Coordinates of C-alpha atoms and ligand atoms in Angstrom, one line a residue:
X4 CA 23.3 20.8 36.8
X5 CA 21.1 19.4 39.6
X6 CA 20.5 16.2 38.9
X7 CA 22.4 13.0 37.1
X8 CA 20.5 10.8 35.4
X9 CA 21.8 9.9 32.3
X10 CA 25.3 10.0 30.8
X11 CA 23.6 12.1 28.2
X12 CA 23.3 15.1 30.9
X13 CA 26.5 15.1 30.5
X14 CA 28.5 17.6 27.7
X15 CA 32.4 17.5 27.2
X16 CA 33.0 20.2 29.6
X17 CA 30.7 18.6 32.3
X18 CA 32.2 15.1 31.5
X19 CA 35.7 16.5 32.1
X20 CA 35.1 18.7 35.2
X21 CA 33.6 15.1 37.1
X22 CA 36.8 13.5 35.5
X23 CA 39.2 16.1 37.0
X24 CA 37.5 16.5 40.2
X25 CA 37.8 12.7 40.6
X26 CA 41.2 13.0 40.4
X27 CA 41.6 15.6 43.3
X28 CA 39.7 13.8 45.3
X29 CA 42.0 10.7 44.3
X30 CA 44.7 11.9 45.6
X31 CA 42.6 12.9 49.5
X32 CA 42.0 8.9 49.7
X33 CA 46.4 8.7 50.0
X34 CA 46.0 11.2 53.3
X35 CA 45.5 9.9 56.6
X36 CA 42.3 11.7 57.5
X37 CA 40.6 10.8 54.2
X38 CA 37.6 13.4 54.9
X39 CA 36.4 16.4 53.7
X40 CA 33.4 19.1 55.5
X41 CA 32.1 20.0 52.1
X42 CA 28.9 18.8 52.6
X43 CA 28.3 18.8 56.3
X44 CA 24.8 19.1 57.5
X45 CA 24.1 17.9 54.0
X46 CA 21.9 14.5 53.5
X47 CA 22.3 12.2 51.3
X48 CA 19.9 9.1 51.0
X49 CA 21.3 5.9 49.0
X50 CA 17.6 4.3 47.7
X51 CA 18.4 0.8 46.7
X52 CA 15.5 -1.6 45.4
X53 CA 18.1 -3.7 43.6
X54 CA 21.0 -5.7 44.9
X55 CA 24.7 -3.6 44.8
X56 CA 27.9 -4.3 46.4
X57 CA 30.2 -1.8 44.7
X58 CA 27.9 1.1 43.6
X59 CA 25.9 0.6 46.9
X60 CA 29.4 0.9 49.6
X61 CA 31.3 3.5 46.9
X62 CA 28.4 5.7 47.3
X63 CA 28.3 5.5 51.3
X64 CA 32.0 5.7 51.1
X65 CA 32.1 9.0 49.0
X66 CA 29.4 10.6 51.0
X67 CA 30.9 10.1 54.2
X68 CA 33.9 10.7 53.2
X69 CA 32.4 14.5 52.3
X70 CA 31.1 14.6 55.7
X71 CA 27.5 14.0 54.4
X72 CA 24.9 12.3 56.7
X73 CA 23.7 8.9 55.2
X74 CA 20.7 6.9 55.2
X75 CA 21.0 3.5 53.7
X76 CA 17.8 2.4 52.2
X77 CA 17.4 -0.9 51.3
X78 CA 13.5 -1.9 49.6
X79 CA 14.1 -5.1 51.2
X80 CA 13.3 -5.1 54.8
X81 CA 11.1 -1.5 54.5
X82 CA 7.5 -0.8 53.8
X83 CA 8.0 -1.3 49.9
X84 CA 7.7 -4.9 50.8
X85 CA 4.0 -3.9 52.4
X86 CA 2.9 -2.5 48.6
X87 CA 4.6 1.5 49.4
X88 CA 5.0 3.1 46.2
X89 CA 7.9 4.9 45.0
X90 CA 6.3 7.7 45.5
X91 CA 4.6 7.5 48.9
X92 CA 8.7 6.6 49.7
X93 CA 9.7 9.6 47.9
X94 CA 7.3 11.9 49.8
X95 CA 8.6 10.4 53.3
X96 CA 12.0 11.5 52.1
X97 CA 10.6 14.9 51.1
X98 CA 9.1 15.1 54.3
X99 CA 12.5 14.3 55.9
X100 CA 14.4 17.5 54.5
X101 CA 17.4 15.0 52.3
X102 CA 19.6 17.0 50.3
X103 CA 20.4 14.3 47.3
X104 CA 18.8 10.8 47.0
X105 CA 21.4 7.7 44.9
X106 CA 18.7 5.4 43.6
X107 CA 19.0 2.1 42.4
X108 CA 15.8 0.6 40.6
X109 CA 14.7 -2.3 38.5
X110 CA 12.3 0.1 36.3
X111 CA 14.3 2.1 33.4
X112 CA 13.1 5.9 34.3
X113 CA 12.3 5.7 38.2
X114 CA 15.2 8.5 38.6
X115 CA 13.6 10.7 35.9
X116 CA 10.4 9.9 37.5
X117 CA 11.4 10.2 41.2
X118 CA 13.1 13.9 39.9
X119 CA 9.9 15.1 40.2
X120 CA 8.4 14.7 43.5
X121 CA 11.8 15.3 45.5
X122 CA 13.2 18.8 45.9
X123 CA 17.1 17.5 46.1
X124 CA 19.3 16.0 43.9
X125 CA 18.7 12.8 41.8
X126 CA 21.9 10.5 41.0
X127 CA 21.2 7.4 38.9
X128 CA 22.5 4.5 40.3
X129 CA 21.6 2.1 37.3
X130 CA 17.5 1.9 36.2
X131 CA 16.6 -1.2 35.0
X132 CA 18.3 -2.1 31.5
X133 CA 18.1 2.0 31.1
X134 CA 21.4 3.7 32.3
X135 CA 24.2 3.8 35.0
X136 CA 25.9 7.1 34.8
X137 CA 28.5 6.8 37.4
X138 CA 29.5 3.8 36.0
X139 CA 30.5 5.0 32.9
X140 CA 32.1 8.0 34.2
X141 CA 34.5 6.2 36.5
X142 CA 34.9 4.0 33.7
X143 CA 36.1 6.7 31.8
X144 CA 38.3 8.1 34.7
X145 CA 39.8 4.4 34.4
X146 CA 40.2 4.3 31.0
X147 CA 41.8 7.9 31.2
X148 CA 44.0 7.6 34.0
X149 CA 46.0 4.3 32.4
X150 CA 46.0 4.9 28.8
X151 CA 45.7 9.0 28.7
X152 CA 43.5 11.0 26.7
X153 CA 40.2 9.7 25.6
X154 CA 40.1 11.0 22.5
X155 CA 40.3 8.6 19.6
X156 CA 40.6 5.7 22.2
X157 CA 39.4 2.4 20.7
X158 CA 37.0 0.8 23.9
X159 CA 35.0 -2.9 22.8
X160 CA 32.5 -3.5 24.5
X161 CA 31.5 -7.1 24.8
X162 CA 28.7 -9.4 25.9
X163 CA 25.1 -8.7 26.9
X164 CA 24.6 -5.6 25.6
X165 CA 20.9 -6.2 25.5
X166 CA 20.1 -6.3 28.8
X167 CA 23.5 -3.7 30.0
X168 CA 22.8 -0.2 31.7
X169 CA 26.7 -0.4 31.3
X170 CA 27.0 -0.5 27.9
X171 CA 24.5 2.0 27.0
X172 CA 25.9 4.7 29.6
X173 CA 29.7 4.0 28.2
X174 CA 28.6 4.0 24.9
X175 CA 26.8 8.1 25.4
X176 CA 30.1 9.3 27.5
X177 CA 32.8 8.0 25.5
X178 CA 31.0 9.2 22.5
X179 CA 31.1 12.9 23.9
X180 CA 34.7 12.1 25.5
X181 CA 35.6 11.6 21.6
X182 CA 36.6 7.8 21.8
X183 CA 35.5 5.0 19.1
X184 CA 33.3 2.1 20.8
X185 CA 32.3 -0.8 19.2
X186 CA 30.1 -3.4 20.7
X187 CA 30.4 -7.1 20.4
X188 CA 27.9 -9.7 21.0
X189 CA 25.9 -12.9 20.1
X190 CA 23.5 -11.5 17.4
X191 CA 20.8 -12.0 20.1
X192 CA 22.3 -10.0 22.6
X193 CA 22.4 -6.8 20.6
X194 CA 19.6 -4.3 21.2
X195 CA 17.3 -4.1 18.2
X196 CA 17.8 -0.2 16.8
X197 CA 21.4 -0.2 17.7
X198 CA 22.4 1.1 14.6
X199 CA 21.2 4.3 15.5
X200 CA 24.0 3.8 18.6
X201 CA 27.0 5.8 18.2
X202 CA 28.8 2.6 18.0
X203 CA 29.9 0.0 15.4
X204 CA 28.9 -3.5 15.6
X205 CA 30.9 -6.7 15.3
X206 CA 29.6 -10.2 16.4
X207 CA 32.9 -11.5 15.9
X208 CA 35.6 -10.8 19.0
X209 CA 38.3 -12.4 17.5
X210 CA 38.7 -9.6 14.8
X211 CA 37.8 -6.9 17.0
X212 CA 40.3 -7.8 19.7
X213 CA 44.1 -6.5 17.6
X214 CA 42.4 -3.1 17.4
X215 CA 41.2 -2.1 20.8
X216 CA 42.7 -0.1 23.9
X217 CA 40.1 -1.2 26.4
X218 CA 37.8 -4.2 26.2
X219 CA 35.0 -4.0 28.7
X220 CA 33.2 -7.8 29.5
X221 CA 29.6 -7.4 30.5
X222 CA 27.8 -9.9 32.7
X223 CA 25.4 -12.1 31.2
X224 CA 22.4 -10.9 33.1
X225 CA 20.4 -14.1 33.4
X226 CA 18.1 -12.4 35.8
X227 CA 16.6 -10.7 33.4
X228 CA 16.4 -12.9 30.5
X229 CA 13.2 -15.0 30.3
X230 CA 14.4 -17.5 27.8
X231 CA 17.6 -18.4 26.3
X232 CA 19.6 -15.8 24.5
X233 CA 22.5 -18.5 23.5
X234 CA 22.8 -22.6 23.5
X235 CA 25.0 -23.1 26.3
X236 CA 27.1 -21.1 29.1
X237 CA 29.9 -23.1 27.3
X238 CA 29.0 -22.0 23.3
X239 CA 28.5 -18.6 24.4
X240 CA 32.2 -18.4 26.2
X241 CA 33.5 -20.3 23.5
X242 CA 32.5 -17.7 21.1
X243 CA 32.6 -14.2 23.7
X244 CA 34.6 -15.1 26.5
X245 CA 37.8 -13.5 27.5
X246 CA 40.6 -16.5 27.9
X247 CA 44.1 -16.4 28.1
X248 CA 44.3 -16.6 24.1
X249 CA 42.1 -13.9 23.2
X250 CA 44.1 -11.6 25.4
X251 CA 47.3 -12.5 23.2
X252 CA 45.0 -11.1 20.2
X253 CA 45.5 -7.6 22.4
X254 CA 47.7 -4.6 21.7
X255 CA 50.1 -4.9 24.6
X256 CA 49.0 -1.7 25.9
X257 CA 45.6 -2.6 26.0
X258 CA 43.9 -3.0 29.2
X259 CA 40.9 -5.5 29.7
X260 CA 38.0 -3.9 32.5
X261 CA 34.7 -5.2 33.8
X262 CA 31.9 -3.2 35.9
X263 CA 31.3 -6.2 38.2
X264 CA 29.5 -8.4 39.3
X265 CA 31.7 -10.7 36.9
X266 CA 30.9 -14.6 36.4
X267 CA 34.2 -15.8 36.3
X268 CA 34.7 -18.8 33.8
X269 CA 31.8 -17.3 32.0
X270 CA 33.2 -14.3 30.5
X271 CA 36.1 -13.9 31.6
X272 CA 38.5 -16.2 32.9
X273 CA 40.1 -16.0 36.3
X274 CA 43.2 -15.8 35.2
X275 CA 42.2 -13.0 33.0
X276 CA 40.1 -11.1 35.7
X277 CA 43.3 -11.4 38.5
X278 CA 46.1 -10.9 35.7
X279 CA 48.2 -7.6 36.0
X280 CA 46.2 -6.1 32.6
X281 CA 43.1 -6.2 34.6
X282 CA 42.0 -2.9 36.0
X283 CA 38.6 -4.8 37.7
X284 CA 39.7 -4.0 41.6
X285 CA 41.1 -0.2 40.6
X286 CA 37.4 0.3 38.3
X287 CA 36.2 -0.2 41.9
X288 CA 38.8 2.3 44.5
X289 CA 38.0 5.2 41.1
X290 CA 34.4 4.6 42.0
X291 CA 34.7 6.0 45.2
X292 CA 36.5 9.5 44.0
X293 CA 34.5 9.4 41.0
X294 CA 31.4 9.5 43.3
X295 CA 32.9 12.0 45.7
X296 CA 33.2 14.7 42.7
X297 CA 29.2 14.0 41.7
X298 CA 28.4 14.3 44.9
X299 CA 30.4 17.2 45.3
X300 CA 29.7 18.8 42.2
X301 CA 25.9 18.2 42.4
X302 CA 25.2 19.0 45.9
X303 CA 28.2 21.2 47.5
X304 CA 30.2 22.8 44.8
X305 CA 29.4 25.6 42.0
Ligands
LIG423 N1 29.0 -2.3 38.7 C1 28.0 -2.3 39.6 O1 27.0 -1.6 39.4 O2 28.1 -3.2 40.6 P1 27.1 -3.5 41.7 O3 25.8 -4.1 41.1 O4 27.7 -4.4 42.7 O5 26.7 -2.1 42.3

């Protein structure tokens, strides 16, 4: 495979040699020199014309810790802000000799797109309300590594699913990693054709909750709503937000996970988000390996 762009490239043996590559490089990040020379004299350019804190520094992280030589490229600040297209900026990085380009864009394709004027690699780093791969992957490394095999694994996912990358890459992996996913949501929140999603639908959490292994809370993503999805921030976390007493509702296995950024108070509580259950801040350090073995994989390995 040469590029990753969707969760969909993805087949079960694929999904489970990024899984189990993840989890040797895991165990580098516990070693004092926490580098490998895998891809030495190898370039990889992150391409970011969205905001990113964790997908953005987990990416530098994993390429650097691979040896790699990285270029941060931020839209802001660069000659995409004089009118450059993406692919007058793709064509400078041609003409620069990079190995793989991470990309980050607000348009749904611009990887697929991008695939085609670059000679290196392409890794998705979330398109518009389209797809974040790596996100679901180290999701599933998450999800795998605390509650063991996928397979048959109940996962809810709640909130904005409309307008959530998140959800849609999740709901394509886990589906060839054999788990059950259902999505929960304010009827207005739910993409339109979902029933053609591998997933079942519930608009009621409450019910959904005693029957789940892994609830994932999506961000509302206000940005890119232009009108209102739901009365109030207060209704809607009234009716989808993760408090104290919903988690009760839980299995006591169960663990509760959110890709960031999260509104806290919106939903999820805080004492939800920083409660031992939470796997939010270890989502984030399985980035990192999780990264290292696409990078790996795509770029360096066989
Ligand atoms: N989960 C995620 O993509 O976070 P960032 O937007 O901070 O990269």
């Amino acid at each position: 495979m040469k590029h990753l762009l969707s969760a969909a490239d993805l087949d079960l043996d694929a999904a489970t040699l990024v899984l189990d590559t993840a989890t040797e490089m895991a165990a580098m990040a516990s070693r004092e020199v926490k580098k490998l020379p895998t891809l030495r004299g190898r370039t990889v350019v992150n391409l970011f014309y969205e905001d990113s804190t964790r997908t953005r520094i987990s990416f530098e992280t994993a390429a650097k810790r691979l040896s790699a030589d990285v270029i941060n490229f931020s839209a802001k600040g660069s000659s995409v802000e004089k009118g450059e297209s993406l692919k007058d900026t793709a064509l400078t990085l041609q003409a620069m000799g990079i190995d793989g380009v991470v990309i980050r864009h607000p348009a749904s394709g611009a990887p697929n797109t991008l695939s085609q004027w670059v000679d290196g690699s392409i890794l998705n780093a979330g398109d518009g309300t389209h797809e974040h791969p790596t996100q679901a992957l180290l999701d599933a490394y998450t999800m795998r590594s605390r509650l063991g095999q996928l397979k048959g694994l109940r996962v809810a996912i709640v909130g904005d699913v409309l307008h959530s990358r998140v959800a849609r890459s999740n709901v394509l992996l886990l589906r060839t990693l054999g788990a059950e996913v259902t999505l929960v949501g304010p009827p207005t929140l739910v993409p339109v054709g979902v029933e053609d999603w591998p997933a079942t639908v519930s608009y009621d959490l409450d019910s959904v909750l005693p029957g789940t292994d892994a609830v994932m809370m999506l961000r509302v993503q206000r940005e890119r709503m232009g009108q209102a999805y739901f009365p109030s921030a207060r209704e809607y976390s009234r009716r989808y937000g993760l408090d104290n007493r919903r988690v009760k509702l839980l299995p006591e296995h169960a663990i509760i996970m959110h890709p960031g950024p999260m509104i806290r108070g919106m939903e999820i509580a805080p004492e939800v988000a920083d409660s031992p259950r939470s796997t939010i801040v270890e989502q984030v350090a399985n980035g990192v390996s999780v990264r290292m073995a696409c990078l790996y994989l795509l770029l360096g390995g066989k």
